[in-house]
Amino acid sequence: FPYTTLFRSGTEMITVEVKGHGQFDVEEGSSLLDLAKEVSPENYRQFLGAVSSQQIKPLSDPIKKPMKLAFLDISSPWGYRIYTKTVSAIFVMACESLYPGRKVKLNHFLGSGLYAELDKDVVIGHRMIEKITDRMREIVEADIPIVKERWETEKIIAHAKMKGYDETAELYETSSRTW
């Protein structure tokens, strides 16, 4: 195996075995994204997440102990799922920035496409699609980090109501599951 070190002074080093790439020594607390950049400096953006101990991990996760992992790209089912969820979030961000006050509803995927609505009274035409596409590209180019947050159910409900997503709020209100 090739053996590489990702090092910032003063911290314990941890060995990570990356499937198909060998072993890497990384500083404790380095993120999986830091490791991805070390594994594939020119093509690290192909990695959408990782799987370790049968758990899917976001690239923002810190490395806390020695592990074996495989990076996920769009060719794997889990990588594709991460990709579609990310594109959906970027689509919503683009629509909300271009059309403030409008409600975006993501219904479902049709093949490789996404069926979505922007309020019921809005007809989405070619010019609008171009503007949304351009805004999505700007968001991607801005390289805004995606931060996964865990919210209390009450906060989710309040946020959904504030955004006008009453059906979503009702779904959480009637669920017995704690989020």
CSV table of C-alpha atoms in Angstrom, one decimal, residues 50-57 65-70:
chain,number,residue,atom,x,y,z
A,50,ALA,CA,-17.8,7.7,2.8
A,51,VAL,CA,-18.8,4.4,4.3
A,52,SER,CA,-17.1,3.0,7.4
A,53,SER,CA,-18.2,0.2,9.7
A,54,GLN,CA,-21.4,0.0,7.6
A,55,GLN,CA,-22.3,3.6,8.3
A,56,ILE,CA,-22.6,6.4,5.8
A,57,LYS,CA,-20.5,9.4,6.8
A,65,LYS,CA,-9.9,6.8,15.6
A,66,PRO,CA,-8.2,4.4,13.2
A,67,MET,CA,-10.7,3.1,10.6
A,68,LYS,CA,-11.2,1.5,7.3
A,69,LEU,CA,-13.3,3.3,4.8
A,70,ALA,CA,-14.4,3.6,1.2
